[in-house]
XYZ file of C-alpha atoms in Angstrom:
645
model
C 11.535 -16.979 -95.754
C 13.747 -15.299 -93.350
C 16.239 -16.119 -90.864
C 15.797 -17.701 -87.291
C 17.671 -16.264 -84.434
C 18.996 -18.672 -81.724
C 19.518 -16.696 -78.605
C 21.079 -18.556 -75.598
C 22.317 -17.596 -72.353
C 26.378 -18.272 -72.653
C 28.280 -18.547 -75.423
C 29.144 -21.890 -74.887
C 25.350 -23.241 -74.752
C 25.372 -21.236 -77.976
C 27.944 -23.214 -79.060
C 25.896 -26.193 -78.468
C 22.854 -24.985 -79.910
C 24.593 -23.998 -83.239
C 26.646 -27.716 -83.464
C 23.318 -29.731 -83.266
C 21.442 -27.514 -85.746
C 24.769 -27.893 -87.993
C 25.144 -23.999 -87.982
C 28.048 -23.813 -89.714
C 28.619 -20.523 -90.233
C 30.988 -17.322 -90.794
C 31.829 -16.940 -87.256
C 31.637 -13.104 -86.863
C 32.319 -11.142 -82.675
C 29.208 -11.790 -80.738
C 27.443 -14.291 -83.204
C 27.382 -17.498 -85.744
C 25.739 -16.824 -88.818
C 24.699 -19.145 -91.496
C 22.429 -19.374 -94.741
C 19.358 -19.936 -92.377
C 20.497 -18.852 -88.197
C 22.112 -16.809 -86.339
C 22.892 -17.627 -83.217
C 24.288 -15.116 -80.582
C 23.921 -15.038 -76.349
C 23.830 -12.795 -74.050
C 26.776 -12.927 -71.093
C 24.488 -13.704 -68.544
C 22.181 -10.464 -67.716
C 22.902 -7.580 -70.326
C 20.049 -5.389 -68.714
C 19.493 -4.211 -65.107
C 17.229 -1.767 -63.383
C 18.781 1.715 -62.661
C 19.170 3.543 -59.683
C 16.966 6.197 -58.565
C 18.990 8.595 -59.673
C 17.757 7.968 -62.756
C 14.818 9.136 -62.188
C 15.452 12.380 -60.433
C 19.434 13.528 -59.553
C 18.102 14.684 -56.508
C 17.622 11.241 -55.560
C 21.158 10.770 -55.797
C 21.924 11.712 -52.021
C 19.909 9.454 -49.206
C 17.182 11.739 -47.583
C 14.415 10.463 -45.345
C 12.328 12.923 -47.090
C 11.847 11.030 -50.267
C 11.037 7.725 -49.080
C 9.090 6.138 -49.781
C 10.760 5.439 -53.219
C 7.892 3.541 -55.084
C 8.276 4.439 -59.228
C 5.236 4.619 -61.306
C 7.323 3.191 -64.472
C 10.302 1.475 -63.719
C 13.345 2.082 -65.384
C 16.151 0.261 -67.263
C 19.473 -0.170 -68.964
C 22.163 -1.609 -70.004
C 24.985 -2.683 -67.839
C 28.058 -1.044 -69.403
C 30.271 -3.664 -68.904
C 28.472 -6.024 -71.654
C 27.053 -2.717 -73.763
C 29.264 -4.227 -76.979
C 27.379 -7.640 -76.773
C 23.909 -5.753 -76.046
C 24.145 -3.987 -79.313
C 25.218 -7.284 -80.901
C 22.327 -8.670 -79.843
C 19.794 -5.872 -80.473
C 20.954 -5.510 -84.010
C 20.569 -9.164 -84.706
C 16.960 -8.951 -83.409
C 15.780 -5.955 -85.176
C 17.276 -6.908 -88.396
C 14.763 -6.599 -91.453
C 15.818 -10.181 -92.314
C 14.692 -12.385 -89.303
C 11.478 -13.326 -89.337
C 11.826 -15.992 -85.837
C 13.592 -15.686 -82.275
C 13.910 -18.738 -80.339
C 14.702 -18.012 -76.763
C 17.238 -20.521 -75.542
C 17.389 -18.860 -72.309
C 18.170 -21.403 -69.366
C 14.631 -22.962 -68.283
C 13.662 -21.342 -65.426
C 12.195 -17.915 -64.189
C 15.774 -16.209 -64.335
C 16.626 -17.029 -67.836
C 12.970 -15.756 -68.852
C 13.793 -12.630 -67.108
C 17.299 -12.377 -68.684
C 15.865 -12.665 -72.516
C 12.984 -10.501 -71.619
C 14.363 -7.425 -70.709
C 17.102 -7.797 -73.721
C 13.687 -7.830 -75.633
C 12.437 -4.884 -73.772
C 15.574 -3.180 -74.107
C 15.744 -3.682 -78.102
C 12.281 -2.584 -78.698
C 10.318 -5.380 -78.115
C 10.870 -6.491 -82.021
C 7.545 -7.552 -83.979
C 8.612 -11.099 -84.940
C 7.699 -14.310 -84.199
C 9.107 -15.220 -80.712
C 9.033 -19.143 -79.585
C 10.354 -20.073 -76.176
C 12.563 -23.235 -76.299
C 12.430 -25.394 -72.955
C 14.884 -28.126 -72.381
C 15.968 -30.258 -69.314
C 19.335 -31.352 -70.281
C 21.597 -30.235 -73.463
C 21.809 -33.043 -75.098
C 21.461 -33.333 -79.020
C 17.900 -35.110 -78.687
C 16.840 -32.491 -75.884
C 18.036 -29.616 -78.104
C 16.194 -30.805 -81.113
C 13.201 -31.637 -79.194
C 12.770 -28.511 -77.704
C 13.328 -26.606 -81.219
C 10.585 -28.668 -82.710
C 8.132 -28.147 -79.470
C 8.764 -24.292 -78.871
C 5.954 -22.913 -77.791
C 4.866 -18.845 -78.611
C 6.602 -16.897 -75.700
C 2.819 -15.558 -74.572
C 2.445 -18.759 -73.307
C 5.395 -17.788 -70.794
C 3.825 -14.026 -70.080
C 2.807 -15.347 -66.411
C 6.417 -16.475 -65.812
C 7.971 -13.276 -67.367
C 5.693 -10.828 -64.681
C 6.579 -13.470 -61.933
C 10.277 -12.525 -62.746
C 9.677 -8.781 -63.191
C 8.019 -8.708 -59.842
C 10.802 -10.319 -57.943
C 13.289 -7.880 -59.405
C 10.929 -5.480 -58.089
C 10.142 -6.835 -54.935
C 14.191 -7.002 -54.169
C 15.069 -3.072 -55.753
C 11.859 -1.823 -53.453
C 12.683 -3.424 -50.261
C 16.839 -2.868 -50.849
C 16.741 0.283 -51.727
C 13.580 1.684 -48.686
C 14.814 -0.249 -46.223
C 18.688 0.012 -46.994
C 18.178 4.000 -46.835
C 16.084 4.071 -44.479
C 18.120 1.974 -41.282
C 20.933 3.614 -43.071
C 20.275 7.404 -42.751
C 19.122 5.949 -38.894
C 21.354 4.010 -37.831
C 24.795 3.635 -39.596
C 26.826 6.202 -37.830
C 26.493 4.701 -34.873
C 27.274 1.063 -36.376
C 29.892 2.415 -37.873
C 31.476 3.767 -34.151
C 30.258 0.495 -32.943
C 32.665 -2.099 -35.227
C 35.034 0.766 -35.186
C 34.201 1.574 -39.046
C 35.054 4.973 -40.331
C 32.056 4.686 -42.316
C 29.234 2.210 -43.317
C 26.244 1.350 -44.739
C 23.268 -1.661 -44.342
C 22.750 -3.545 -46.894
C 18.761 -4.865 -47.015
C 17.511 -7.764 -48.956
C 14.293 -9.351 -48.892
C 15.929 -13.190 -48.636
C 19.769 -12.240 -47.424
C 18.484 -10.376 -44.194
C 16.273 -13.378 -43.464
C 18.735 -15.986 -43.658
C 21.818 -13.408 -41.662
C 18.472 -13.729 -38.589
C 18.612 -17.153 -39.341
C 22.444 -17.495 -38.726
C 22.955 -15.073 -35.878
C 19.533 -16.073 -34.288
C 20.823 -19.888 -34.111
C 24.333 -18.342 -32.896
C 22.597 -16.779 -29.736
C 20.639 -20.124 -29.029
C 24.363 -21.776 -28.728
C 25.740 -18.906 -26.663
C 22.884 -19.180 -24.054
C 22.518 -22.499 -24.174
C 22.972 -24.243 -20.928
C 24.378 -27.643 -20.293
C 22.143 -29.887 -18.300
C 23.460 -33.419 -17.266
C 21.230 -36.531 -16.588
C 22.198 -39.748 -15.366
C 20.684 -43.392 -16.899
C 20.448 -46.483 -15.324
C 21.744 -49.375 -16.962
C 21.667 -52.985 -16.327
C 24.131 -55.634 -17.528
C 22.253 -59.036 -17.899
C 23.623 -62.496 -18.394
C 22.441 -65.534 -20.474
C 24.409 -68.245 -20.676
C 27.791 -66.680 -21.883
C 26.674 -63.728 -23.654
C 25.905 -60.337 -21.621
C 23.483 -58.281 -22.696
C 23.058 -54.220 -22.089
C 19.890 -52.849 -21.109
C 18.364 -49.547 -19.857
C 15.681 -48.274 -17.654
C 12.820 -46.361 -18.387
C 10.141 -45.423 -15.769
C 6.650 -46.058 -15.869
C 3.831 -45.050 -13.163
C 4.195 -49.132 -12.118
C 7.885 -48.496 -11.502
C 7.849 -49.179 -7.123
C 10.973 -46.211 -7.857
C 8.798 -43.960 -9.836
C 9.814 -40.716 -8.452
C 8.704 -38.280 -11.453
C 10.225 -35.349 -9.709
C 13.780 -36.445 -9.774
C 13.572 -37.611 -13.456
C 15.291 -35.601 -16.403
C 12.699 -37.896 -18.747
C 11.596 -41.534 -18.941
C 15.148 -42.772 -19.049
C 17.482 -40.801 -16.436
C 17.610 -38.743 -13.465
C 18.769 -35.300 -12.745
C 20.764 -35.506 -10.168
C 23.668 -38.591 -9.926
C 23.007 -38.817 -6.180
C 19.101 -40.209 -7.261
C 20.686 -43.077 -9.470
C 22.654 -43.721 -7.315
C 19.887 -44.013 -5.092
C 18.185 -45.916 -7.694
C 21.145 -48.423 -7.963
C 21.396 -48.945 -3.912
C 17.843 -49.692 -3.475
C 17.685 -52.318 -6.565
C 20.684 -53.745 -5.472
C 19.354 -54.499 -2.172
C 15.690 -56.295 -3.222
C 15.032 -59.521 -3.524
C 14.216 -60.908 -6.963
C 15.012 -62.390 -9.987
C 15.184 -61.181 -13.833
C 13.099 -62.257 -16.074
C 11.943 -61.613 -19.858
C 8.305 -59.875 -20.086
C 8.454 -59.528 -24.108
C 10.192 -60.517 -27.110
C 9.174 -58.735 -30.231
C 10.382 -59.613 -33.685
C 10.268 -57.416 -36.635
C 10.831 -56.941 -40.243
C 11.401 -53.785 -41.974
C 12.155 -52.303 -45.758
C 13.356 -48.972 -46.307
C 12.998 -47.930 -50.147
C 16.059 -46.073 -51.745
C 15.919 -41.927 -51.322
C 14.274 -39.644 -53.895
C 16.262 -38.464 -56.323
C 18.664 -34.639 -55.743
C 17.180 -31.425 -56.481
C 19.825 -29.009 -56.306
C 19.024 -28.013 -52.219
C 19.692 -31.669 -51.470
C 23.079 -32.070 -53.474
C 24.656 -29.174 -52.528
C 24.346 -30.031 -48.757
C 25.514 -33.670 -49.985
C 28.545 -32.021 -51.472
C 29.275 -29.431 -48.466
C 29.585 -32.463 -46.379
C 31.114 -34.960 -48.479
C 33.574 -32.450 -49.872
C 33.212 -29.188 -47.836
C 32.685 -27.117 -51.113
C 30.156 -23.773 -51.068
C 26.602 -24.567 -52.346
C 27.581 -21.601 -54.902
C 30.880 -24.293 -55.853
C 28.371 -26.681 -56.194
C 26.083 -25.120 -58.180
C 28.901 -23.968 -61.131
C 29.981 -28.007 -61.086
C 26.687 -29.097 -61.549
C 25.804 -26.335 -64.044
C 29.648 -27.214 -66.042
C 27.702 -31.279 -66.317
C 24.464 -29.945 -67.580
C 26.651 -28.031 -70.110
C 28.602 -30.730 -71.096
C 25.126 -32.605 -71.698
C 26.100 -35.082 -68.757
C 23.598 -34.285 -66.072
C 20.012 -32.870 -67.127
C 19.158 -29.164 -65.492
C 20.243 -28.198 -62.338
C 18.405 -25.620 -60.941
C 15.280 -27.460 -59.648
C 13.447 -28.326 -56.687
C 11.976 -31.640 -58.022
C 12.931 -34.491 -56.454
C 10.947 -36.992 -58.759
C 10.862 -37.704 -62.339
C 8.236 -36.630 -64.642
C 6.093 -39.690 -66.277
C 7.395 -38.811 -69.884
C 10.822 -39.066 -68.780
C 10.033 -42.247 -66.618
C 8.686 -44.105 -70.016
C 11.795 -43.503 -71.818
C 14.332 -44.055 -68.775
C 16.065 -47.012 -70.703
C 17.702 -44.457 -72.941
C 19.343 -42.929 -69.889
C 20.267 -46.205 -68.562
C 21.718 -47.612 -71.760
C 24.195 -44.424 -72.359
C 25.413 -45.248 -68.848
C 25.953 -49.205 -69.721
C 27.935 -47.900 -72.661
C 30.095 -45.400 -71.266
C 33.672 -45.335 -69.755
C 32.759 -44.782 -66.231
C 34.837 -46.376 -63.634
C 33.982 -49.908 -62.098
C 33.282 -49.145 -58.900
C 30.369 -47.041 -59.924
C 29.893 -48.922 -63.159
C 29.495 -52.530 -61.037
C 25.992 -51.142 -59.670
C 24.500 -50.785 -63.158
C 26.240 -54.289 -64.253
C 24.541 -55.670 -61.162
C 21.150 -54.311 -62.450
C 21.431 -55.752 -66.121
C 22.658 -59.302 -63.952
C 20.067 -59.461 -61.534
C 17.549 -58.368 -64.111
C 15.944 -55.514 -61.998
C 12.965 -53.560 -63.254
C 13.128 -50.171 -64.691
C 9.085 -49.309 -64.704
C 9.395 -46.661 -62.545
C 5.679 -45.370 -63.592
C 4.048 -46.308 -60.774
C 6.480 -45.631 -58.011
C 7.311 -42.809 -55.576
C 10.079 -41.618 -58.136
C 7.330 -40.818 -60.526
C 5.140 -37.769 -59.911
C 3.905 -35.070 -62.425
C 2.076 -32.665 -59.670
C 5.747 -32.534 -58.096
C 7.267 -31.071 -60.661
C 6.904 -27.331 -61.805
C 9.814 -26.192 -64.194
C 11.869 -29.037 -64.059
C 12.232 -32.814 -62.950
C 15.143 -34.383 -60.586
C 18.502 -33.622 -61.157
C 19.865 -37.407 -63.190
C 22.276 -38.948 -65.652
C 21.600 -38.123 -69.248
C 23.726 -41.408 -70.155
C 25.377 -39.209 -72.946
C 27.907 -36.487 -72.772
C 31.071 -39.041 -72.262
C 33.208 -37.555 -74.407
C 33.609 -34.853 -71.776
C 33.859 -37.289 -68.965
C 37.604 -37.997 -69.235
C 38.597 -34.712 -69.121
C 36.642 -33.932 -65.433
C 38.491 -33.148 -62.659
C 38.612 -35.615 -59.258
C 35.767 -33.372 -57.403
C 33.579 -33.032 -60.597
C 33.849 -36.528 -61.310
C 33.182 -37.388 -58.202
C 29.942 -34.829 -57.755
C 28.460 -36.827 -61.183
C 29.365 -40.151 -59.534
C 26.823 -39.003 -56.648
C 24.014 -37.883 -59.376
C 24.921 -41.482 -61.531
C 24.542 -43.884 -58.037
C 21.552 -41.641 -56.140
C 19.939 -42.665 -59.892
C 21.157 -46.116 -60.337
C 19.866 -46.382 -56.162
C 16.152 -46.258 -57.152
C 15.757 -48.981 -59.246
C 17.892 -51.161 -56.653
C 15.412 -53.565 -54.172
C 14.442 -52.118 -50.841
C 16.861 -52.907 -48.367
C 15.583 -54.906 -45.735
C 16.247 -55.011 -41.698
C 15.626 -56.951 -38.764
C 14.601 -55.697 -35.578
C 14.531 -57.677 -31.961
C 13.062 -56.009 -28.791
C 12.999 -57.185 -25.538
C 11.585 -56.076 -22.112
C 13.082 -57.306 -19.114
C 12.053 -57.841 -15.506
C 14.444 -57.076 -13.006
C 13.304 -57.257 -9.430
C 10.096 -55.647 -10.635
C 12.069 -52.439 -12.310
C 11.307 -52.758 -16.833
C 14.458 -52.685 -18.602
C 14.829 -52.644 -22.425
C 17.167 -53.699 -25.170
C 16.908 -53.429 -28.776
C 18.968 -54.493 -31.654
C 18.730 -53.725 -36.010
C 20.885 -55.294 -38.253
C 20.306 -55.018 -42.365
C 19.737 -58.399 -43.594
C 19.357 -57.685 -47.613
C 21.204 -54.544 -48.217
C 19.549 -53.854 -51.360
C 19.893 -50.155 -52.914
C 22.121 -49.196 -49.288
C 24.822 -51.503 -52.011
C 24.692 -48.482 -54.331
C 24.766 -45.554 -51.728
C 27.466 -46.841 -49.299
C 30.832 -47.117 -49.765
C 30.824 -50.053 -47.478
C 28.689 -52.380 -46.006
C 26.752 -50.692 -42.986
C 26.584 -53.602 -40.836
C 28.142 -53.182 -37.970
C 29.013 -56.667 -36.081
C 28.839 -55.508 -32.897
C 24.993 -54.877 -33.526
C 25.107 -58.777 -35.534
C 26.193 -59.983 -32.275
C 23.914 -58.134 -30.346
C 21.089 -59.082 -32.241
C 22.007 -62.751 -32.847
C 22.355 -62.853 -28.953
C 18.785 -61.320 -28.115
C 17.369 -63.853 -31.067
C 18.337 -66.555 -29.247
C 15.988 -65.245 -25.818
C 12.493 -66.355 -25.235
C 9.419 -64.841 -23.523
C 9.945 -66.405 -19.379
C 13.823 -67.121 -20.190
C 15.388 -66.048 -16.782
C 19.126 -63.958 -17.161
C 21.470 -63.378 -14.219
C 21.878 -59.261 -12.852
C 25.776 -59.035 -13.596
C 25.723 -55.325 -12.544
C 23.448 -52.433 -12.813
C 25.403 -49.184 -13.718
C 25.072 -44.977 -14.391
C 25.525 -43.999 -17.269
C 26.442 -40.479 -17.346
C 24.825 -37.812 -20.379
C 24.449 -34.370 -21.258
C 22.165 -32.133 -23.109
C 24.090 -30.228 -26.296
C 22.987 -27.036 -27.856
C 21.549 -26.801 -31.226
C 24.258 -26.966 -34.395
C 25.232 -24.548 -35.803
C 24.430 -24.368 -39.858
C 26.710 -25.064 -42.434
C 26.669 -23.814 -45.496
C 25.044 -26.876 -47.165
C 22.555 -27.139 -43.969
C 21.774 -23.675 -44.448
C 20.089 -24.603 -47.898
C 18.337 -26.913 -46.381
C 16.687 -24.126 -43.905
C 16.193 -22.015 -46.499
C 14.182 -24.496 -48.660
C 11.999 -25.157 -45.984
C 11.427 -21.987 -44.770
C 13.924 -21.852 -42.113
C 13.198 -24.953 -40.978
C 16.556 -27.504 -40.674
C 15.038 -30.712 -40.629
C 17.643 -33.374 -40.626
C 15.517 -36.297 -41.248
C 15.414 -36.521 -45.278
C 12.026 -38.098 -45.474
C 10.359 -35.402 -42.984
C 11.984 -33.043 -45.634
C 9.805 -34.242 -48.031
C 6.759 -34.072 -46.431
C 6.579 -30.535 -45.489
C 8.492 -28.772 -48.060
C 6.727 -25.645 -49.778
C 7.251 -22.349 -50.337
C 10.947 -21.885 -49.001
C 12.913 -18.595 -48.698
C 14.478 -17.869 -52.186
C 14.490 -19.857 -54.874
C 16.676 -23.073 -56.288
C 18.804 -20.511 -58.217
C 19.640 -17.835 -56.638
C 20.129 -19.423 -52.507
C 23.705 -20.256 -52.971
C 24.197 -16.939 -54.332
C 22.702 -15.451 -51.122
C 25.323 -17.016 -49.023
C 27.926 -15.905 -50.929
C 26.678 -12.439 -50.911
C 26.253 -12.409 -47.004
C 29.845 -13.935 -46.301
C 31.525 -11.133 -49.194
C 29.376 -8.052 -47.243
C 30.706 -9.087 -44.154
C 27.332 -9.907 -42.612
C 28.556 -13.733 -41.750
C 31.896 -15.324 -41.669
C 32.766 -18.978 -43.619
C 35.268 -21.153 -42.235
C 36.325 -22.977 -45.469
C 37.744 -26.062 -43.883
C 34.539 -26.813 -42.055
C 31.595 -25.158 -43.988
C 30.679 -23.987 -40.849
C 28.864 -20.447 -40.837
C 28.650 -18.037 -37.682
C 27.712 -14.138 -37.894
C 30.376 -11.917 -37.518
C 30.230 -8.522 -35.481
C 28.741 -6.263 -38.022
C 25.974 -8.959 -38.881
C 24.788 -9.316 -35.305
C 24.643 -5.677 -35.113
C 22.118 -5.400 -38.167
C 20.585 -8.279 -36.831
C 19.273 -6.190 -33.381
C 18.990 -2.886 -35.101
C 16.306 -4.747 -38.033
C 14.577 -6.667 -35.461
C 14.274 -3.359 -33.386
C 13.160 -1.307 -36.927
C 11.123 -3.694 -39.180
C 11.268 -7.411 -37.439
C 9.514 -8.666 -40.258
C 12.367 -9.641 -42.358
C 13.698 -11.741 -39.904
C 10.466 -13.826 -40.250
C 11.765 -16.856 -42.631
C 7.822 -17.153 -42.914
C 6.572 -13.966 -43.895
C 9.925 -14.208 -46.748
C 8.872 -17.989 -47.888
C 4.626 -16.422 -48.767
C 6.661 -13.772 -50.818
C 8.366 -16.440 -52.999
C 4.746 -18.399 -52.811
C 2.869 -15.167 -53.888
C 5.867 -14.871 -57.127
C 4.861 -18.860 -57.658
C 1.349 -17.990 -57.543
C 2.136 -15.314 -60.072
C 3.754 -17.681 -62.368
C 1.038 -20.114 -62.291
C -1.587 -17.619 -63.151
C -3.333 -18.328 -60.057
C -3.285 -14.393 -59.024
C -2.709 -11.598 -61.452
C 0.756 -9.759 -61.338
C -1.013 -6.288 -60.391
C -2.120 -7.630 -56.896
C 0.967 -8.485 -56.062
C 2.656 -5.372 -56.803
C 0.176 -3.031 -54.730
C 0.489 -5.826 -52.247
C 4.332 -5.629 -52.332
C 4.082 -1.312 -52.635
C 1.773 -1.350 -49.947
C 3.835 -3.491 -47.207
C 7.251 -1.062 -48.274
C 4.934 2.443 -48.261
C 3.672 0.872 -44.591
C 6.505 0.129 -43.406
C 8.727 2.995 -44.125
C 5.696 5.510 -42.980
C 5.385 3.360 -39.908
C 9.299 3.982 -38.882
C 9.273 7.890 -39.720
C 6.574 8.364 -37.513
C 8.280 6.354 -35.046
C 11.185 8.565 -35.311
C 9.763 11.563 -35.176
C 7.478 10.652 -31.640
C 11.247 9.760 -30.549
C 12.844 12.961 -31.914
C 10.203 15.506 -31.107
C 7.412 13.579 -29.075
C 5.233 14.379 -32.460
């Protein structure tokens, strides 16, 4: 029987791999060997696609004349910077003596991609090849996914999903970076006062640089508009209480013109008005309404990675890319499970056996004020049977579940920096949250009557805090809304108040924010749509504009080429000079990839692709087609410009 190759990503997931399966080894450069493995890695990506050059010298020096650049074979190699460990590796694979690879590639459509082209590379070796996929790195996960490795053809869709992004991003960099080059970067260069320069195309990064400058240019036009509200302050008993106008077409005032909305005028000169003639009826106040509510808010769903890092930019103004290697270091050190998802829920498997989580949490040295939550749980006896709540949802997961606690891993706890610690204290309490009770609010209304104008108060204050115990730091109650509430509990339907005074209250409308580089994730996940409202988030999220994996990478590519500017105290992202400049010249060229649409169906189409739902050959002559369009549509543009042809 012959030997079984482990082949991870890192070395130190090797590591991992070869201490659980007690692969104890000589220890040779690039590899563990024992009686029965060998387990080596790659260094992230060993193998890359090559330049056109490659395929013709000529090709070497930018020419309109050969593009479109569409190959009918694509070519590869090996980056020459890892070329020692790529030999490593090949050798190991193509030795007489193995008979089984398992691919311990990270679980997702990059790591397939990484593995298969070292595959590729080393001949595509004739042995049995099993595809290990595992959520977190712990010794159960590792064994499990050993024992349940599936053949690797069961992965083929996922493999041509990956090819075809790598394809989709050399095609449209290297057409469209030519192409707007040879036309336009002379005159950029004169433009930022460059001696030279380039632009640099991507299918996701020029999306989300329109994104950036495009919300820049709704600030810098914005224009301020003021409105003035009309507020009354009413008295009963010894308690005053606020309220505010809003017109209706009963209102004897209702002048629709002069309104900003429901709730204010335009000009101050009308409330004031407004104020004068109130002032001056007869009349008393009187309350129309009282309504009395009760409402429970359940805890949020649990982080994907999108969701965390924008936690973590503005909790600790750290880079989604910062965020990403913290969370990554956790899953290595078998405290967090994988990182690079978009689930939000847990899978039904993983729900049934939850207890094992929660148990390596009671047992570990965490500190109190995150450990008191959990000891609260095991107190108050709350129920773990997540199966049949909104936590809990097979069709919403793809690769992976929701980024949680593995309860194990502890003996790398102590040794965690403040910020790490404090990143896994957010991923321990957003878990511990869910199987908290809902917290529960109180809501009082009431409509007033004040010499025939409606005026209205509200007030909400959290009566059972529930799982908000777990995800503040403090209690959110603020007393000035106990009072006010208390105070409006206490007023009945006919009660009359006394008018105290009736008074503007002076607002203005504020431009749009600009994105941060947490928010930004956000946008990107929802297909450049920032929608603040976490719930909302969750409703229409689909296909977003690149993928879990490689969006903080994005950013950080953007803010290294110049194209957008970071300011690391804030998080705050603006476009610098040389960004808004590509931004005009691509939306005069090909507008298209400044649609955050048109980029999200590409990443739907690579999804589709991976789910077998539409064969990889459609979408590469759909993908061919839009670049060969696209480049012949601009050269004829050009040349009716140049020589009315």
């Amino acid at each position: 029987m012959g030997k079984k190759v482990i082949i991870a990503e890192k070395p130190s997931v090797a590591k991992e791999f070869a201490k659980v399966l007690n692969v104890n080894g000589v220890s040779k450069n690039g590899y563990i060997e024992s009686n029965d493995y060998i387990v080596t890695w790659c260094v992230g990506h060993l193998v890359t696609m090559s330049y056109p050059e490659c395929y013709d010298e000529k090709l070497r020096y930018w020419n309109l004349s050969t593009l479109p650049f569409i190959p009918k074979e694509y070519k590869y190699e090996v980056i020459p910077a890892v070329k020692s460990q790529f030999d490593i590796v090949c050798n190991i694979l193509n030795r007489e003596d193995v008979d089984t690879i398992y691919v311990c590639t990270d679980s997702g459509r990059e790591g397939e991609y990484i593995y298969r082209l070292v595959d590729f590379m080393a001949g595509c070796p004739n042995k049995n090849k099993k595809r290990v996929w595992i959520d977190s790195q712990t010794e159960e996960a590792i064994l499990n996914g050993i024992r349940d490795a599936k053949d690797i053809k069961e992965y083929d869709n996922l493999s041509d999903s990956a090819y075809l992004r790598a394809k989709e991003d050399y095609l449209i960099g290297i057409n469209f970076s030519r192409l707007l080059s040879l036309g336009y970067a002379n005159s950029l260069a004169k433009s930022i006062n460059e001696e030279r320069s380039a632009i640099s195309i991507g299918r996701v990064m020029t999306c989300v640089m329109g994104m950036i400058v495009s919300r820049e240019r709704e600030i810098r036009d914005f224009k301020k508009v003021n409105f003035y509200k009309i507020q009354a302050d009413l008295k009963k008993d010894d308690e005053i209480v606020n309220s505010e106008w809003k017109s209706d077409e009963n209102s004897k005032l209702y002048t629709p013109a002069s309104l900003y909305n429901e709730t204010g005028f335009k000009k101050k000169e009308d409330a004031e008005k407004f104020i004068d003639i109130l002032n001056k009826k007869e009349g008393e106040v009187t309350v129309l309404d009282v309504s009395k509510k009760t409402s429970k808010e359940k805890a949020p769903l649990l982080f994907n990675l999108a969701e965390i890092q924008n936690e973590c930019t503005k909790k600790f103004k750290i880079t989604p890319d910062d965020t990403l290697q913290i969370i990554q270091e956790l899953y290595e050190k078998k405290l967090v499970t994988y990182p690079r998802t978009d689930a939000r829920v847990l899978s039904s498997a993983v729900a049934k056996e939850i207890s094992k989580n929660l148990n390596g949490l009671a047992k570990s040295n965490l500190e109190e004020n995150v450990k008191k939550h959990l000891n609260k749980m095991i107190s108050e006896k709350y129920s773990i049977k997540l199966e049949k709540t909104k936590y809990v949802d097979d069709s919403k997961i793809t690769d992976h579940y929701a980024i949680i606690p593995t309860g194990q891993g502890f003996e790398n706890y102590k040794n965690l920096d403040e910020l790490k610690r404090n990143i896994y204290h957010l991923i321990v309490k957003r878990f511990l949250a869910i199987f908290y009770p809902q917290a529960e609010f109180a809501k009082v209304s009431v409509t007033f009557d004040v010499k025939g104008e409606k005026f209205y108060t509200s007030g909400k204050v959290c009566q059972k805090p529930g799982y908000l115990e777990v995800l503040k730091d403090e209690k959110q109650d603020d007393k000035k809304e106990e009072v006010s509430i208390e105070g409006l509990s206490k007023i009945k339907k006919g009660d009359a108040l006394i008018l105290s005074e009736l008074k503007i209250k002076e607002g203005e409308t504020t431009p749009p924010s600009r994105y941060s580089s947490g928010s930004i994730i956000l946008a990107m996940e929802n297909a450049g749509k920032l929608i603040e409202d976490e719930a909302l988030r969750e409703q229409i999220k689909g296909s977003g504009i690149g993928t879990s994996a490689t969006r903080a990478e994005i950013i950080k590519k953007l803010i290294n080429i110049n194209y957008i500017n970071l300011n690391n105290k804030t998080q705050i992202l603006t476009p610098s000079i040389k960004g808004e400049k590509i931004y005009d010249i691509v939306r005069k060229t090909i507008p298209d990839m400044l649609n955050p649409e048109l980029t999200a169906s590409w990443e739907k189409g690579l999804t589709m692709v991976a789910d077998g739902t539409i064969k990889s050959e459609e979408f590469q002559a759909k993908l061919e087609d839009y670049v060969r369009s696209k480049v012949v549509k601009y050269k004829k543009a050009r040349n009716e410009y140049l020589y009315g042809m």
